[in-house]
Amino acid sequence: MTRTYSALSLLREGFNAQQGWQPAWRDAEPKSHYDAIVIGGGGHGLATAYYLAKNHGITNVALIERGWIGGGNTGRNTTIIRSNYFFPETANFFEFSVKLYEGLSKALNYNIMFSQRGMWTLAHDRHGLEMLRRSANAMLLNGIDAELHDGAMVRKLIPGLNENPRFPILGGLNQPRGGSARHDAVAWGYARAASALGVDIIQNCEVHDFIVENGHVRGVVTSHGAIRSDTVGMAVAGHSSVVAAKAGVRLPIQSFALQAFVSEPVKPCLDTVVLSPATGTYLSQSDKGELVLGAGLDLYLSYAQRGNIPWMERAAAGVVELFPAFSRLRFLRQWAGICDVVHDSTPIISKTDLGGFYVNCGWGTGGFKAIPAGGWCLAHAMATGEAHPLARGFGLDRFRTGALIDEASASGIAH
């Protein structure tokens, strides 16, 4: 039985030289057959396995991960959580995700360190200010918190902004309930909770092929042997098109590397998340004191999870333009996550033409904020065979019918 974390247990183990803790989850060996298989041990896959067990009572589930839990995009992002989208379908979906995040530490009995410090988008010209007005109105119509401020109020609420910037700050849109969470904690919390409900978490297990009979998936062939199930879900982020192709399913996805960086740690100096479209930079400060900087997508297709010096230079220039006081900080780390980009910048949570095979993909640069809702909706589809109401607009059929949801503006670099 999984031990409950509490202040009392922390105190007790402090006096016990920390000897009484048990592993957060079971590192299982695969069985020959499961009621459901989830491919991908990142946030979305772990959330899917957890909600299959929690919401639908399906506990005989295998969670298969090629590497280690949280070793992909879940651990390679800038951890921003927000729901400032434009269209009702995406706004409602991401707002549901934010609400799940708000109660996630309690639900999982694991502190995900969700800090609702606000999410700011700045306007640097009259066109940008008009777009912020439209966004604010759309958010309010969709029932989402939004505050539109003029330049003077932005400077008052975000100390340290450049007093004489190249790009004037005419205003800013803030979602107060936005913020950030600890990415590793989200993955570990879901893994621990799923394992406690009976899910088998199988690491270092690569999917080589799919077992398909009469147009229906019957399992997967892995580096640990064949594992059979009539229901398979996939949540593998930037490698979605590669894995789906093994099942004979073609996805409208291209994969790009998204660059991010952190500085050396400093004392608390930035208590919110700031995005500047003109400089192409967004940043926040982590609980450890590091400035977390996001940049843009590499302009070529790639699966290489490595940094890019030109983007580092652009990110540094953007940060110094916004906050001159940060000019002497040194970079500590840089990395890239692989983003699965679709034509309309809206995710895919859908069954496929292969019976029993469901996909969760197409998040582009915004997968972390959607982890709880993405897992919730994929689990619903796998358990019932039908799309969850929040995900009905995210099906693969929209690429045939033309019913796209173009969220390219809201799904920009502010993730």
mmCIF file of C-alpha atoms in Angstrom, residues 44 77 79-85 93-94 97-98 101 363 365-373 410 414-415:
data_model
loop_
_atom_site.group_PDB
_atom_site.id
_atom_site.type_symbol
_atom_site.label_atom_id
_atom_site.label_comp_id
_atom_site.label_asym_id
_atom_site.label_seq_id
_atom_site.Cartn_x
_atom_site.Cartn_y
_atom_site.Cartn_z
ATOM 1 C CA HIS A 44 0.050 12.812 -20.824
ATOM 2 C CA ASN A 77 9.781 22.533 -21.105
ATOM 3 C CA THR A 79 6.456 24.625 -17.102
ATOM 4 C CA ILE A 80 3.963 27.412 -17.845
ATOM 5 C CA ILE A 81 0.271 26.781 -17.156
ATOM 6 C CA ARG A 82 -2.432 29.028 -18.620
ATOM 7 C CA SER A 83 -5.749 29.013 -20.456
ATOM 8 C CA ASN A 84 -5.687 32.341 -22.338
ATOM 9 C CA TYR A 85 -6.954 30.898 -25.611
ATOM 10 C CA PHE A 93 -10.312 22.573 -22.641
ATOM 11 C CA PHE A 94 -7.320 24.442 -21.218
ATOM 12 C CA SER A 97 -6.814 21.649 -17.311
ATOM 13 C CA VAL A 98 -5.977 24.662 -15.135
ATOM 14 C CA TYR A 101 -3.964 21.564 -11.830
ATOM 15 C CA TRP A 363 0.406 19.801 -28.698
ATOM 16 C CA THR A 365 4.782 23.909 -27.691
ATOM 17 C CA GLY A 366 1.884 23.648 -25.221
ATOM 18 C CA GLY A 367 1.718 20.106 -23.945
ATOM 19 C CA PHE A 368 2.701 20.662 -20.315
ATOM 20 C CA LYS A 369 -0.224 22.911 -19.430
ATOM 21 C CA ALA A 370 -2.622 20.352 -20.924
ATOM 22 C CA ILE A 371 -1.376 17.248 -19.086
ATOM 23 C CA PRO A 372 -4.333 16.741 -16.706
ATOM 24 C CA ALA A 373 -7.041 17.431 -19.302
ATOM 25 C CA ALA A 410 -2.713 31.803 -28.702
ATOM 26 C CA ALA A 414 4.092 31.583 -24.685
ATOM 27 C CA HIS A 415 4.272 28.017 -23.421
#
